Amino acid sequence: MIESLLAGMLLTSLLLATLWGGLALVHRLPASRVVRWLAVLVWLGTGGLWCLLVWQGARLAPLAGMVVQMAALLAWWRQLQPAMDLDWADDVAHLATGEVEGHRLILHHVRDFDWQTPDRARIAWERREYDLRALDSVDLFVSGWGRPGIAHVLISFGFLDPGSGRHDFVAFSVEVRRERHEQFSEIGGFFKQYELAIIAADERDAVRLRSNVRCETVNLYRVRLNAADRRDLLLVLVEEANRLEAAPRFYHTVTANCTTLVFGLMRRIIEGLPMDHRLVLTGLLPGYVHDHRGLVPGFSLHELKCRGDITERARQAHEAPDFSRCIREGVPGWE
């Protein structure tokens, strides 16, 4: 009985190591397509041989063979380093670098694209300044595309102009920094295929891209943070983007994505925030924030989600100069 259990555990371990190594080679081996797939077939064939030997009763030989095989692969894997200067896709060509001068926040690359299709846009990067004393709101945008529990998250900061009573918004998005020829793959995100990017964008760019161009469902939630925490969250996002500009990091589908990075920054501001599965299943993030009293009080999560569904309002306000005001009509906290 114990012998069968140990054999099963060894066989499972060998299968997992074989699968992981094959995917790592597929996504990261710097070779032509033919050579890459030849290497994958050799890797899978060797792993299959060790599994066959275990099935036939061997133990030490297949274990030693896989240890040597994995040691060689991991030695190569550890040498992979994130890049700084590649031919980046237009929408992630610049990170949201900036600095503070007195009460002014200066952002050097705010994206303000006018998207015609998911792959084509009028390109515009702008230098913008914000008065930190006017920072009075934080909003959470959650954009889903039909996959249960999966969504993209944006954090938007609003600056109130006391003269006009209007807000100027800048949205931050943690994204995959793809090369121009690359397409995003969730599986590739596990295997060092992409670098990490923090993008600052006008809401007419970042929100309309998802609701109006990609036809995703977008929900808006106003977040409850005091003035000091709002400011700190904004500045640590800029600080992290500056750090990425100097020392790039790999994106990871689970450990370094649009939610987990923001959560890590929030924990620097608000102590005691616990880990939760909803930080991985990003579409469930509003429930986590709601449970920790971070959303507008007096409403159930269902009510906040229904009233915060801005998808249709965004489409109707596509060309409106006051797009950000239009999408907030009826959203709790913005009535």
Short mmCIF file of C-alpha atoms in Angstrom, two decimals:
data_model
loop_
_atom_site.label_atom_id
_atom_site.label_comp_id
_atom_site.label_asym_id
_atom_site.label_seq_id
_atom_site.Cartn_x
_atom_site.Cartn_y
_atom_site.Cartn_z
CA MET A 1 0.00 0.00 0.00
CA ILE A 2 2.73 2.45 1.01
CA GLU A 3 4.80 1.38 -1.99
CA SER A 4 1.89 2.10 -4.35
CA LEU A 5 1.30 5.48 -2.73
CA LEU A 6 4.95 6.47 -3.08
CA ALA A 7 4.98 5.30 -6.70
CA GLY A 8 1.87 7.37 -7.40
CA MET A 9 3.41 10.46 -5.80
CA LEU A 10 6.63 10.00 -7.78
CA LEU A 11 4.72 9.51 -11.03
CA THR A 12 2.61 12.63 -10.39
CA SER A 13 5.73 14.68 -9.62
CA LEU A 14 7.43 13.51 -12.80
CA LEU A 15 4.36 14.32 -14.90
CA LEU A 16 4.09 17.82 -13.40
CA ALA A 17 7.80 18.50 -13.91
CA THR A 18 7.56 17.28 -17.50
CA LEU A 19 4.55 19.48 -18.22
CA TRP A 20 6.08 22.57 -16.57
CA GLY A 21 9.36 22.17 -18.41
CA GLY A 22 7.63 21.69 -21.75
CA LEU A 23 5.58 24.87 -21.30
CA ALA A 24 8.66 26.82 -20.18
CA LEU A 25 10.52 25.79 -23.33
CA VAL A 26 7.53 26.60 -25.56
CA HIS A 27 7.21 30.12 -24.19
CA ARG A 28 10.79 31.13 -23.50
CA LEU A 29 13.37 29.13 -25.46
CA PRO A 30 15.15 31.70 -27.70
CA ALA A 31 15.22 29.69 -30.90
CA SER A 32 13.37 29.29 -34.17
CA ARG A 33 9.94 27.67 -34.07
CA VAL A 34 11.28 24.38 -35.46
CA VAL A 35 14.17 24.17 -33.00
CA ARG A 36 11.93 25.19 -30.10
CA TRP A 37 9.37 22.48 -30.81
CA LEU A 38 12.13 19.92 -31.36
CA ALA A 39 13.50 20.78 -27.90
CA VAL A 40 10.01 20.43 -26.43
CA LEU A 41 9.54 17.02 -28.03
CA VAL A 42 12.91 15.84 -26.68
CA TRP A 43 11.98 17.14 -23.21
CA LEU A 44 8.56 15.46 -23.27
CA GLY A 45 10.02 12.24 -24.63
CA THR A 46 12.63 12.10 -21.87
CA GLY A 47 10.03 12.90 -19.21
CA GLY A 48 7.76 10.23 -20.66
CA LEU A 49 10.62 7.72 -20.44
CA TRP A 50 11.08 8.41 -16.70
CA CYS A 51 7.33 7.98 -16.16
CA LEU A 52 7.38 4.69 -18.07
CA LEU A 53 10.23 3.40 -15.92
CA VAL A 54 8.29 4.25 -12.75
CA TRP A 55 5.27 2.43 -14.17
CA GLN A 56 7.48 -0.62 -14.72
CA GLY A 57 8.68 -0.56 -11.12
CA ALA A 58 11.89 1.51 -11.20
CA ARG A 59 12.31 4.28 -8.65
CA LEU A 60 15.81 5.66 -8.21
CA ALA A 61 16.85 5.85 -11.88
CA PRO A 62 13.85 7.90 -13.12
CA LEU A 63 14.03 10.18 -10.08
CA ALA A 64 17.75 10.82 -10.62
CA GLY A 65 17.20 11.36 -14.34
CA MET A 66 14.49 13.97 -13.78
CA VAL A 67 16.57 15.74 -11.09
CA VAL A 68 19.45 16.14 -13.55
CA GLN A 69 17.09 17.21 -16.31
CA MET A 70 15.32 19.80 -14.12
CA ALA A 71 18.59 21.11 -12.69
CA ALA A 72 19.80 21.93 -16.21
CA LEU A 73 16.47 23.56 -17.10
CA LEU A 74 16.33 25.64 -13.91
CA ALA A 75 19.91 26.83 -14.39
CA TRP A 76 18.80 28.27 -17.74
CA TRP A 77 15.51 29.54 -16.27
CA ARG A 78 17.23 31.58 -13.55
CA GLN A 79 19.34 33.36 -16.15
CA LEU A 80 16.27 34.87 -17.84
CA GLN A 81 16.06 38.56 -17.01
CA PRO A 82 13.31 41.10 -17.77
CA ALA A 83 14.16 43.53 -20.56
CA MET A 84 14.11 47.31 -20.50
CA ASP A 85 14.49 48.31 -24.15
CA LEU A 86 12.49 46.25 -26.62
CA ASP A 87 10.19 47.14 -29.50
CA TRP A 88 7.16 47.60 -27.25
CA ALA A 89 3.57 47.71 -28.47
CA ASP A 90 2.36 51.31 -28.82
CA ASP A 91 -0.06 51.18 -25.86
CA VAL A 92 2.68 50.12 -23.40
CA ALA A 93 5.57 52.07 -24.90
CA HIS A 94 5.90 54.28 -21.80
CA LEU A 95 5.46 53.72 -18.09
CA ALA A 96 3.71 56.18 -15.78
CA THR A 97 6.84 57.88 -14.47
CA GLY A 98 6.56 61.08 -12.48
CA GLU A 99 7.69 63.16 -9.56
CA VAL A 100 6.31 65.49 -6.92
CA GLU A 101 7.24 69.17 -6.73
CA GLY A 102 5.62 70.74 -3.72
CA HIS A 103 1.89 70.09 -4.09
CA ARG A 104 2.19 69.24 -7.79
CA LEU A 105 2.35 65.75 -9.21
CA ILE A 106 3.95 65.71 -12.65
CA LEU A 107 3.30 62.64 -14.81
CA HIS A 108 5.49 62.44 -17.90
CA HIS A 109 3.61 59.89 -19.99
CA VAL A 110 -0.17 59.90 -19.64
CA ARG A 111 -1.72 57.87 -22.42
CA ASP A 112 -4.55 59.58 -24.31
CA PHE A 113 -5.19 57.30 -27.28
CA ASP A 114 -8.28 57.60 -29.44
CA TRP A 115 -9.05 53.95 -30.16
CA GLN A 116 -10.71 53.04 -33.47
CA THR A 117 -10.31 49.26 -33.13
CA PRO A 118 -8.76 47.04 -30.42
CA ASP A 119 -5.49 47.20 -32.38
CA ARG A 120 -5.50 50.67 -33.93
CA ALA A 121 -5.58 54.10 -32.31
CA ARG A 122 -4.52 57.69 -32.68
CA ILE A 123 -1.40 57.73 -30.50
CA ALA A 124 -0.90 60.48 -27.94
CA TRP A 125 1.30 60.59 -24.84
CA GLU A 126 1.05 63.74 -22.71
CA ARG A 127 2.79 65.42 -19.81
CA ARG A 128 0.19 66.36 -17.20
CA GLU A 129 0.25 68.07 -13.84
CA TYR A 130 -2.12 67.52 -10.91
CA ASP A 131 -2.62 69.45 -7.68
CA LEU A 132 -2.39 66.88 -4.90
CA ARG A 133 -4.41 69.16 -2.62
CA ALA A 134 -7.35 68.71 -5.03
CA LEU A 135 -7.28 64.90 -4.92
CA ASP A 136 -10.69 63.93 -3.55
CA SER A 137 -11.73 60.55 -5.01
CA VAL A 138 -10.57 57.04 -5.83
CA ASP A 139 -12.60 54.75 -8.09
CA LEU A 140 -12.28 51.08 -8.94
CA PHE A 141 -13.09 50.00 -12.50
CA VAL A 142 -13.60 46.28 -13.06
CA SER A 143 -13.76 45.19 -16.70
CA GLY A 144 -14.82 41.65 -17.56
CA TRP A 145 -15.03 39.75 -20.83
CA GLY A 146 -17.15 36.73 -19.93
CA ARG A 147 -14.69 34.54 -18.06
CA PRO A 148 -16.02 33.74 -14.56
CA GLY A 149 -13.95 35.40 -11.86
CA ILE A 150 -11.54 37.00 -14.34
CA ALA A 151 -11.42 40.74 -15.02
CA HIS A 152 -9.08 43.66 -15.47
CA VAL A 153 -8.86 46.29 -12.72
CA LEU A 154 -8.10 49.99 -13.05
CA ILE A 155 -7.67 52.54 -10.26
CA SER A 156 -8.79 56.09 -11.12
CA PHE A 157 -7.95 59.21 -9.12
CA GLY A 158 -10.15 62.32 -9.29
CA PHE A 159 -8.94 65.90 -8.79
CA LEU A 160 -11.67 68.46 -8.05
CA ASP A 161 -11.50 71.91 -9.60
CA PRO A 162 -13.16 74.10 -6.92
CA GLY A 163 -13.94 76.79 -9.47
CA SER A 164 -15.94 74.67 -11.91
CA GLY A 165 -16.86 71.79 -9.60
CA ARG A 166 -15.57 69.35 -12.21
CA HIS A 167 -13.09 66.54 -11.79
CA ASP A 168 -9.99 65.71 -13.77
CA PHE A 169 -9.32 61.97 -13.68
CA VAL A 170 -6.25 59.85 -14.30
CA ALA A 171 -6.55 56.05 -14.39
CA PHE A 172 -3.74 53.66 -13.50
CA SER A 173 -3.59 50.20 -15.01
CA VAL A 174 -1.15 47.38 -14.24
CA GLU A 175 -0.66 45.60 -17.55
CA VAL A 176 1.38 43.17 -19.57
CA ARG A 177 4.18 44.98 -21.39
CA ARG A 178 4.10 43.20 -24.71
CA GLU A 179 6.45 43.50 -27.62
CA ARG A 180 4.92 44.80 -30.84
CA HIS A 181 4.57 41.34 -32.38
CA GLU A 182 3.23 39.60 -29.26
CA GLN A 183 -0.31 38.61 -28.34
CA PHE A 184 -1.30 38.16 -24.70
CA SER A 185 -1.56 34.62 -23.32
CA GLU A 186 -2.60 33.82 -19.75
CA ILE A 187 -0.43 30.69 -19.89
CA GLY A 188 2.53 32.72 -21.15
CA GLY A 189 2.07 34.97 -18.13
CA PHE A 190 3.19 32.09 -15.92
CA PHE A 191 6.44 31.64 -17.85
CA LYS A 192 8.27 34.99 -17.93
CA GLN A 193 6.95 35.80 -21.39
CA TYR A 194 6.09 39.44 -20.60
CA GLU A 195 7.39 42.34 -18.60
CA LEU A 196 5.23 44.30 -16.13
CA ALA A 197 3.90 47.79 -16.88
CA ILE A 198 2.10 50.48 -14.89
CA ILE A 199 0.26 52.78 -17.28
CA ALA A 200 -1.38 56.14 -16.52
CA ALA A 201 -4.17 57.04 -18.91
CA ASP A 202 -7.05 59.40 -19.50
CA GLU A 203 -10.38 57.68 -18.75
CA ARG A 204 -11.54 58.43 -22.31
CA ASP A 205 -8.71 56.13 -23.35
CA ALA A 206 -8.58 53.39 -20.70
CA VAL A 207 -12.31 53.02 -20.03
CA ARG A 208 -13.63 53.54 -23.56
CA LEU A 209 -11.12 51.00 -24.87
CA ARG A 210 -12.74 48.32 -22.74
CA SER A 211 -16.41 49.28 -22.76
CA ASN A 212 -16.79 50.76 -26.25
CA VAL A 213 -14.06 49.19 -28.38
CA ARG A 214 -13.50 45.74 -26.88
CA CYS A 215 -17.18 45.48 -25.85
CA GLU A 216 -16.35 44.37 -22.31
CA THR A 217 -18.64 44.88 -19.32
CA VAL A 218 -17.32 47.62 -17.04
CA ASN A 219 -18.40 48.32 -13.47
CA LEU A 220 -17.43 51.37 -11.43
CA TYR A 221 -17.16 51.42 -7.64
CA ARG A 222 -16.27 54.47 -5.58
CA VAL A 223 -13.69 53.55 -2.95
CA ARG A 224 -13.69 54.93 0.57
CA LEU A 225 -10.23 56.20 1.49
CA ASN A 226 -9.33 59.20 3.61
CA ALA A 227 -7.35 62.07 2.10
CA ALA A 228 -3.99 60.83 3.39
CA ASP A 229 -4.52 57.28 2.13
CA ARG A 230 -5.70 58.51 -1.28
CA ARG A 231 -2.55 60.55 -1.67
CA ASP A 232 -0.32 57.73 -0.42
CA LEU A 233 -1.87 55.19 -2.81
CA LEU A 234 -1.38 57.50 -5.78
CA LEU A 235 2.22 58.27 -4.88
CA VAL A 236 3.21 54.65 -4.25
CA LEU A 237 1.79 53.75 -7.68
CA VAL A 238 3.97 56.42 -9.26
CA GLU A 239 6.92 55.29 -7.14
CA GLU A 240 6.43 51.70 -8.28
CA ALA A 241 6.22 52.80 -11.91
CA ASN A 242 9.44 54.77 -11.51
CA ARG A 243 11.03 51.67 -10.02
CA LEU A 244 9.88 49.56 -12.96
CA GLU A 245 11.37 52.08 -15.37
CA ALA A 246 14.75 51.67 -13.65
CA ALA A 247 14.54 47.94 -12.88
CA PRO A 248 11.99 46.00 -14.97
CA ARG A 249 10.12 42.99 -13.60
CA PHE A 250 8.35 40.06 -15.17
CA TYR A 251 4.56 39.98 -15.24
CA HIS A 252 3.03 36.91 -13.61
CA THR A 253 -0.58 35.83 -14.16
CA VAL A 254 -1.08 35.17 -10.43
CA THR A 255 1.62 36.83 -8.34
CA ALA A 256 2.24 40.08 -10.25
CA ASN A 257 -0.94 41.14 -12.03
CA CYS A 258 -3.38 44.05 -12.02
CA THR A 259 -4.83 43.13 -8.60
CA THR A 260 -1.98 41.60 -6.64
CA LEU A 261 0.37 44.51 -7.29
CA VAL A 262 -2.22 47.09 -6.16
CA PHE A 263 -3.00 44.94 -3.12
CA GLY A 264 0.67 44.91 -2.19
CA LEU A 265 0.75 48.69 -2.43
CA MET A 266 -2.42 48.99 -0.34
CA ARG A 267 -0.88 46.86 2.41
CA ARG A 268 1.89 49.44 2.68
CA ILE A 269 -0.79 52.02 3.48
CA ILE A 270 -3.44 50.06 5.43
CA GLU A 271 -2.01 47.51 7.82
CA GLY A 272 -3.66 44.17 8.42
CA LEU A 273 -5.30 43.55 5.03
CA PRO A 274 -5.55 39.74 4.80
CA MET A 275 -4.80 37.56 1.81
CA ASP A 276 -7.85 36.21 0.01
CA HIS A 277 -8.64 34.08 -3.06
CA ARG A 278 -10.48 37.10 -4.52
CA LEU A 279 -7.12 38.79 -5.04
CA VAL A 280 -6.35 36.10 -7.61
CA LEU A 281 -9.85 35.89 -9.09
CA THR A 282 -9.81 39.56 -10.01
CA GLY A 283 -13.45 39.70 -11.04
CA LEU A 284 -14.36 39.05 -7.40
CA LEU A 285 -12.23 41.91 -6.05
CA PRO A 286 -15.19 44.26 -5.35
CA GLY A 287 -16.54 41.68 -2.91
CA TYR A 288 -13.25 41.73 -1.03
CA VAL A 289 -13.23 45.53 -0.87
CA HIS A 290 -16.90 45.59 0.18
CA ASP A 291 -16.30 43.08 3.00
CA HIS A 292 -13.55 45.34 4.35
CA ARG A 293 -15.81 48.43 4.29
CA GLY A 294 -13.97 49.96 1.37
CA LEU A 295 -17.02 50.78 -0.78
CA VAL A 296 -19.90 53.23 -0.36
CA PRO A 297 -21.96 52.17 2.70
CA GLY A 298 -25.70 51.56 2.72
CA PHE A 299 -25.73 49.33 -0.38
CA SER A 300 -25.40 45.61 -0.90
CA LEU A 301 -22.65 44.39 -3.22
CA HIS A 302 -25.33 43.43 -5.75
CA GLU A 303 -26.79 46.95 -5.69
CA LEU A 304 -23.35 48.51 -6.11
CA LYS A 305 -22.62 46.23 -9.05
CA CYS A 306 -25.94 46.93 -10.79
CA ARG A 307 -25.84 50.69 -10.29
CA GLY A 308 -22.14 50.78 -11.11
CA ASP A 309 -22.53 49.05 -14.47
CA ILE A 310 -21.41 51.92 -16.71
CA THR A 311 -21.17 49.93 -19.94
CA GLU A 312 -24.19 51.39 -21.72
CA ARG A 313 -23.62 54.93 -20.41
CA ALA A 314 -20.02 54.77 -21.68
CA ARG A 315 -21.20 53.76 -25.14
CA GLN A 316 -23.80 56.52 -25.27
CA ALA A 317 -21.21 59.09 -24.12
CA HIS A 318 -18.53 57.91 -26.54
CA GLU A 319 -17.88 61.35 -28.05
CA ALA A 320 -19.00 63.41 -25.05
CA PRO A 321 -16.35 65.88 -23.81
CA ASP A 322 -17.56 65.21 -20.24
CA PHE A 323 -17.29 61.43 -20.64
CA SER A 324 -16.10 60.85 -17.07
CA ARG A 325 -19.06 62.76 -15.60
CA CYS A 326 -21.56 60.94 -17.82
CA ILE A 327 -20.44 57.46 -16.82
CA ARG A 328 -20.76 58.34 -13.12
CA GLU A 329 -24.42 59.34 -13.26
CA GLY A 330 -26.31 57.21 -10.76
CA VAL A 331 -23.22 55.46 -9.38
CA PRO A 332 -23.37 55.29 -5.55
CA GLY A 333 -21.11 57.93 -4.10
CA TRP A 334 -21.40 60.04 -7.29
CA GLU A 335 -25.10 60.96 -7.25
#
